[in-house]
CSV table of C-alpha atoms in Angstrom, one decimal:
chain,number,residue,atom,x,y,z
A,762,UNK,CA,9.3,15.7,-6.8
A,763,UNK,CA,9.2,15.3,-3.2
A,764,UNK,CA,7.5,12.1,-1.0
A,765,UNK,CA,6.0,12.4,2.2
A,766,UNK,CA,5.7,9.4,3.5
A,767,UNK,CA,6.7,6.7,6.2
A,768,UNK,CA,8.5,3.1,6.0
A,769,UNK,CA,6.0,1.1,7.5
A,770,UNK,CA,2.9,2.8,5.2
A,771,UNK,CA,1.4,0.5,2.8
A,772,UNK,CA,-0.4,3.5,1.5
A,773,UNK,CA,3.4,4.9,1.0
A,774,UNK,CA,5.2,2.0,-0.1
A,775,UNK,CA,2.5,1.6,-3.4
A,776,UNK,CA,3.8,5.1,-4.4
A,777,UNK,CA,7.5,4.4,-3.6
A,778,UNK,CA,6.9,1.5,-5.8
A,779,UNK,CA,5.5,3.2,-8.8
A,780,UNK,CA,7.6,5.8,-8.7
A,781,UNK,CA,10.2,3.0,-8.4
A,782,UNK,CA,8.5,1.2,-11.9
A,783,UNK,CA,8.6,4.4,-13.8
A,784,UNK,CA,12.2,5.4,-13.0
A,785,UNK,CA,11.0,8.3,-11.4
A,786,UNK,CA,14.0,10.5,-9.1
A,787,UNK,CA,12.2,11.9,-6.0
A,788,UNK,CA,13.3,13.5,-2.6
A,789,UNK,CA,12.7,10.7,0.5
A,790,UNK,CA,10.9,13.3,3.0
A,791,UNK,CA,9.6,10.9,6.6
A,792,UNK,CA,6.8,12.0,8.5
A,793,UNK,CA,6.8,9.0,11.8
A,794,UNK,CA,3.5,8.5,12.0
A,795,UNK,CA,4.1,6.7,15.8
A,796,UNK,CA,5.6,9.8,16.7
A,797,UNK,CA,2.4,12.2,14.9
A,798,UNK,CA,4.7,13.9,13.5
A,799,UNK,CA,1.5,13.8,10.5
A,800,UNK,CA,-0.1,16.0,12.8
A,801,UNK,CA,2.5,18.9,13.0
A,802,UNK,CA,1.2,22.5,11.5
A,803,UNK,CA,3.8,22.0,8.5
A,804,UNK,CA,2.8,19.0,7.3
A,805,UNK,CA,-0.9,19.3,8.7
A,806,UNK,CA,-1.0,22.8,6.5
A,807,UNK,CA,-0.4,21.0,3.2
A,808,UNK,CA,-2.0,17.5,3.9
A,809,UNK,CA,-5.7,18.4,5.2
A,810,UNK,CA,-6.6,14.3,5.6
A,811,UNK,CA,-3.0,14.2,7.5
A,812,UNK,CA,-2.5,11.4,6.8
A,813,UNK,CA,0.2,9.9,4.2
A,814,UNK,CA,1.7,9.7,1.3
A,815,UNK,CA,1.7,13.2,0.2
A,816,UNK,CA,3.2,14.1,-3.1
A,817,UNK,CA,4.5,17.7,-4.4
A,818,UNK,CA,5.5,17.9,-7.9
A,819,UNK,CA,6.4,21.5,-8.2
A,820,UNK,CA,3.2,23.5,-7.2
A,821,UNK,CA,1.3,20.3,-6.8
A,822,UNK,CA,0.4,18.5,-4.1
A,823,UNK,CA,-1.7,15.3,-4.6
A,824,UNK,CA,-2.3,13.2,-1.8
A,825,UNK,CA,-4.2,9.9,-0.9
A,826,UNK,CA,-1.4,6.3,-2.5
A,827,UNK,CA,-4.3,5.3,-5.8
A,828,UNK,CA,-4.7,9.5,-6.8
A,829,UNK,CA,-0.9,9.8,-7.2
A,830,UNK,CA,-0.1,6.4,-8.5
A,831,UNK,CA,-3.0,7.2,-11.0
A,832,UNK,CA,-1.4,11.1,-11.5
A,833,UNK,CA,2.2,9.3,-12.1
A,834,UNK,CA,0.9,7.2,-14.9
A,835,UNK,CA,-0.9,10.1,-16.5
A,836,UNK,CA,2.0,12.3,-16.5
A,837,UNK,CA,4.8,10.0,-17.1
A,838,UNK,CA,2.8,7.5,-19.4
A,839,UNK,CA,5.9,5.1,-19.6
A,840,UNK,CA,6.0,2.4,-18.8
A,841,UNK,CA,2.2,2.3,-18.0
A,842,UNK,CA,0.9,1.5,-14.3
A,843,UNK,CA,-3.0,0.0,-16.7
A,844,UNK,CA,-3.6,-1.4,-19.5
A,845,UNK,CA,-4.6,-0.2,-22.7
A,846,UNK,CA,-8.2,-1.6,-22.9
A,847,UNK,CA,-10.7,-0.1,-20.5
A,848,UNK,CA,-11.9,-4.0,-19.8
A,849,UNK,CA,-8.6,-4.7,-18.4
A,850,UNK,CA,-8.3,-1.0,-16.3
A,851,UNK,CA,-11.5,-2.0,-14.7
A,852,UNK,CA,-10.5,-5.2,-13.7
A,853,UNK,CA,-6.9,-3.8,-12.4
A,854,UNK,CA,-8.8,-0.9,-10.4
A,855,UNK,CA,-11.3,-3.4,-9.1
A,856,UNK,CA,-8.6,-5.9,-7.7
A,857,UNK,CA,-6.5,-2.8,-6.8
A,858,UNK,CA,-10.0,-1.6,-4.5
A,859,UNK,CA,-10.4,-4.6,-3.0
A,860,UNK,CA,-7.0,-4.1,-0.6
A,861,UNK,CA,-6.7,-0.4,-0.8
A,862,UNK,CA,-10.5,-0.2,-0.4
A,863,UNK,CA,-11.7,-3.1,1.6
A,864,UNK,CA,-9.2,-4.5,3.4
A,865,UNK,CA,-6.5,-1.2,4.2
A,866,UNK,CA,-8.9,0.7,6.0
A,867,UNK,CA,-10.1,-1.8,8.2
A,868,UNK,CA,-6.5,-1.9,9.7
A,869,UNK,CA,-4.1,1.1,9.3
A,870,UNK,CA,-2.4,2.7,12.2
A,871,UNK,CA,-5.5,5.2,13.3
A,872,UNK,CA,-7.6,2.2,13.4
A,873,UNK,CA,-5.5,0.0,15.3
A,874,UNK,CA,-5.2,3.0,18.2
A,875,UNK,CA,-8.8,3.5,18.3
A,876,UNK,CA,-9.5,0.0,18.8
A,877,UNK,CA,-6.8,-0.1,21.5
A,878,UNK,CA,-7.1,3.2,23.3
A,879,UNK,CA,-10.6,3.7,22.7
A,880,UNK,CA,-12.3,0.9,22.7
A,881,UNK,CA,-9.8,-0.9,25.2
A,882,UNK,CA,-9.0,-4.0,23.5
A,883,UNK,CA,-6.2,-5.9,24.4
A,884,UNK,CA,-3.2,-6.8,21.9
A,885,UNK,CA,-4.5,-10.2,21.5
A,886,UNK,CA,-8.0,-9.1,20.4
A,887,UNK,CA,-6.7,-6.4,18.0
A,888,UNK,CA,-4.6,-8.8,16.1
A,889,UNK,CA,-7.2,-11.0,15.9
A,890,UNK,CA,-9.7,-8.0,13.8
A,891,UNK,CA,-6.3,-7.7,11.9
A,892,UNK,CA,-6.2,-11.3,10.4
A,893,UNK,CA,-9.7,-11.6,10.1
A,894,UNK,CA,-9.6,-8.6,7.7
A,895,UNK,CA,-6.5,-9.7,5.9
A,896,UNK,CA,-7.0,-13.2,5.1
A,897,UNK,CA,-10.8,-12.9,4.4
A,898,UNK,CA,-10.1,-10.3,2.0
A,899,UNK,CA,-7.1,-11.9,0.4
A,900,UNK,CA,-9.2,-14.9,-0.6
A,901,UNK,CA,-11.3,-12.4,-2.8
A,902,UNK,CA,-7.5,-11.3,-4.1
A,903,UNK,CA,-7.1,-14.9,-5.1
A,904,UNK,CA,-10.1,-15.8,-6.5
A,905,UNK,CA,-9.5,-12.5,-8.9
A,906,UNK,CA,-5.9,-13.7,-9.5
A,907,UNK,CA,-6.9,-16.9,-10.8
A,908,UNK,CA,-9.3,-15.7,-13.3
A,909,UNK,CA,-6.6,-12.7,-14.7
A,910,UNK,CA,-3.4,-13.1,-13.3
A,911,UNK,CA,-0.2,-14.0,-15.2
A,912,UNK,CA,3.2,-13.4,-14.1
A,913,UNK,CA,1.8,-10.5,-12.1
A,914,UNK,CA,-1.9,-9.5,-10.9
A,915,UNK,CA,-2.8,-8.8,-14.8
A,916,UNK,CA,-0.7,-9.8,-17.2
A,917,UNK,CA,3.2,-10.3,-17.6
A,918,UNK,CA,4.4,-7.1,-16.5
A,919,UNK,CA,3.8,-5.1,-13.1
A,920,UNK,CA,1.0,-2.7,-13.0
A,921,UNK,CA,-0.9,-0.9,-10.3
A,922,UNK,CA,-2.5,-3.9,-8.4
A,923,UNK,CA,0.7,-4.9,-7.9
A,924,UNK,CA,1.5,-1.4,-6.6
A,925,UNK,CA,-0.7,-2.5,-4.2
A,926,UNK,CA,-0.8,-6.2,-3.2
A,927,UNK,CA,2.9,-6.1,-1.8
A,928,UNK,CA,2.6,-3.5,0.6
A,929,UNK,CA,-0.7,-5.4,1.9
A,930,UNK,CA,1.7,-8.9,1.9
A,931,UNK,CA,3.9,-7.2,3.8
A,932,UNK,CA,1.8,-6.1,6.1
A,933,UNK,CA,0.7,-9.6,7.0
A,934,UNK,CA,3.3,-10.8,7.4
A,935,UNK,CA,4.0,-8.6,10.1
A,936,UNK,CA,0.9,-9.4,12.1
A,937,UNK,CA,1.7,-13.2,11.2
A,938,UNK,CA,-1.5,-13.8,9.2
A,939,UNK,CA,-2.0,-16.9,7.7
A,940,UNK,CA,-0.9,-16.9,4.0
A,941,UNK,CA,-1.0,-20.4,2.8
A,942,UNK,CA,-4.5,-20.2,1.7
A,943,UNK,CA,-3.8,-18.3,-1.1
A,944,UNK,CA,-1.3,-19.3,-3.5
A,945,UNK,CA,-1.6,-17.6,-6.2
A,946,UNK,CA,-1.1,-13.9,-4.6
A,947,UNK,CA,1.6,-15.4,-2.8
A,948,UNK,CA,3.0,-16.6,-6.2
A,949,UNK,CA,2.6,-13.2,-7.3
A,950,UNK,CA,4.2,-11.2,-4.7
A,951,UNK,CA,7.2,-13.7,-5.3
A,952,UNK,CA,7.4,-12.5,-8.8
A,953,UNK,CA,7.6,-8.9,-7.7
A,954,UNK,CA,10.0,-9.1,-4.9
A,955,UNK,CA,12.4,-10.5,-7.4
A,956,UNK,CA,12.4,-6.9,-9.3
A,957,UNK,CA,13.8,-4.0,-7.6
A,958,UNK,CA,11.7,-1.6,-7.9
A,959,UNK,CA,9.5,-3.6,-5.4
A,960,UNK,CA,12.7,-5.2,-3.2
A,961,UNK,CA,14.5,-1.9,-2.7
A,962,UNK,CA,11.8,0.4,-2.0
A,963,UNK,CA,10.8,-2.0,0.6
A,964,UNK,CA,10.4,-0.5,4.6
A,965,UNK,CA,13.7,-1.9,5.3
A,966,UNK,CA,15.2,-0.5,2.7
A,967,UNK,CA,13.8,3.5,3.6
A,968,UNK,CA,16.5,6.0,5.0
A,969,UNK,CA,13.6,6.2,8.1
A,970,UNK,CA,13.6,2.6,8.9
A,971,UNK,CA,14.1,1.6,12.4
């Protein structure tokens, strides 16, 4: 299997981390999204969204972070990314959606430029849509947390909303958004940042880190 991806992609560390969970070998390929190097005719010929991570196992390519996380835990079942009742899926997916679905988008690199270079606000203003995004959402994080979460987001073992939460923490941190208004994911993310496959899949950890 081969990754496309870049260090500082939430979208592409959820899949490093999965890949990471199910002890899956994989070739590291970087595509520097600050440089548009997504945008080259290579990459833009096998990636139509060009965007990452992009996946090829063999003859396949599956792109967008949830699809192949999703494709990983149906083609290696072991150890499984969901649980086994469709209850508990639902509730996983749900709390998985409401980062990679409502708060992501809102603040990925494309959007960032376009609120910058196109709409011409300043540094200050743009970080300021960033936290607003984060740590409004996050409270919804927390609030599902407290009604299902054990040692991780469901349960006692790592699973996809944890795939997904960390990258997102990360993230935040980054932008310096406030965090201490929810404990619980923070309590969380602690958990999974003590297990490797979380700690050394991490941006500063990738061969393209800078």
């Amino acid at each position: 299997m081969e990754l496309f991806n870049y260090f500082r992609s939430s979208a592409s560390y959820r899949v490093r981390i999965a890949l990471a969970l199910k002890g899956l070998d994989y070739d590291y390929r970087a595509v520097h999204l600050a440089k548009n190097e997504q945008f080259d005719p290579a990459y833009a010929s096998a990636s139509m969204s060009k965007l990452v991570p992009l996946l090829r196992d063999g003859d396949a390519l599956v792109s967008q972070s949830m699809a192949i996380i999703e494709y990983l835990d149906e083609t290696h079942p072991q150890p499984p990314l969901l649980p086994a009742d469709a209850l508990g899926r639902a509730q996983v997916r749900a709390l998985a959606q409401d980062i990679a679905c409502e708060i992501h988008p809102l603040n990925n690199l494309r959007v960032l430029r376009y609120l910058g270079k196109d709409l011409g606000l300043d540094e200050d203003t743009k970080n300021r849509w960033y936290r607003h995004w984060v740590e409004s959402g996050l409270e919804v994080v927390e609030m599902r947390l407290k009604a299902h979460a054990g040692q991780f987001c469901h349960g006692d073992t790592p699973g996809l909303a944890d795939c997904v939460l960390v990258p997102q923490i990360f993230n935040a941190k980054r932008f310096e958004c406030r965090l201490d208004h929810v404990p619980e994911v923070m309590r969380v993310f602690g958990n999974c940042m003590a297990l490797d496959a979380f700690a050394k899949t991490q941006p500063s950890a990738c061969p393209d880190a800078e």
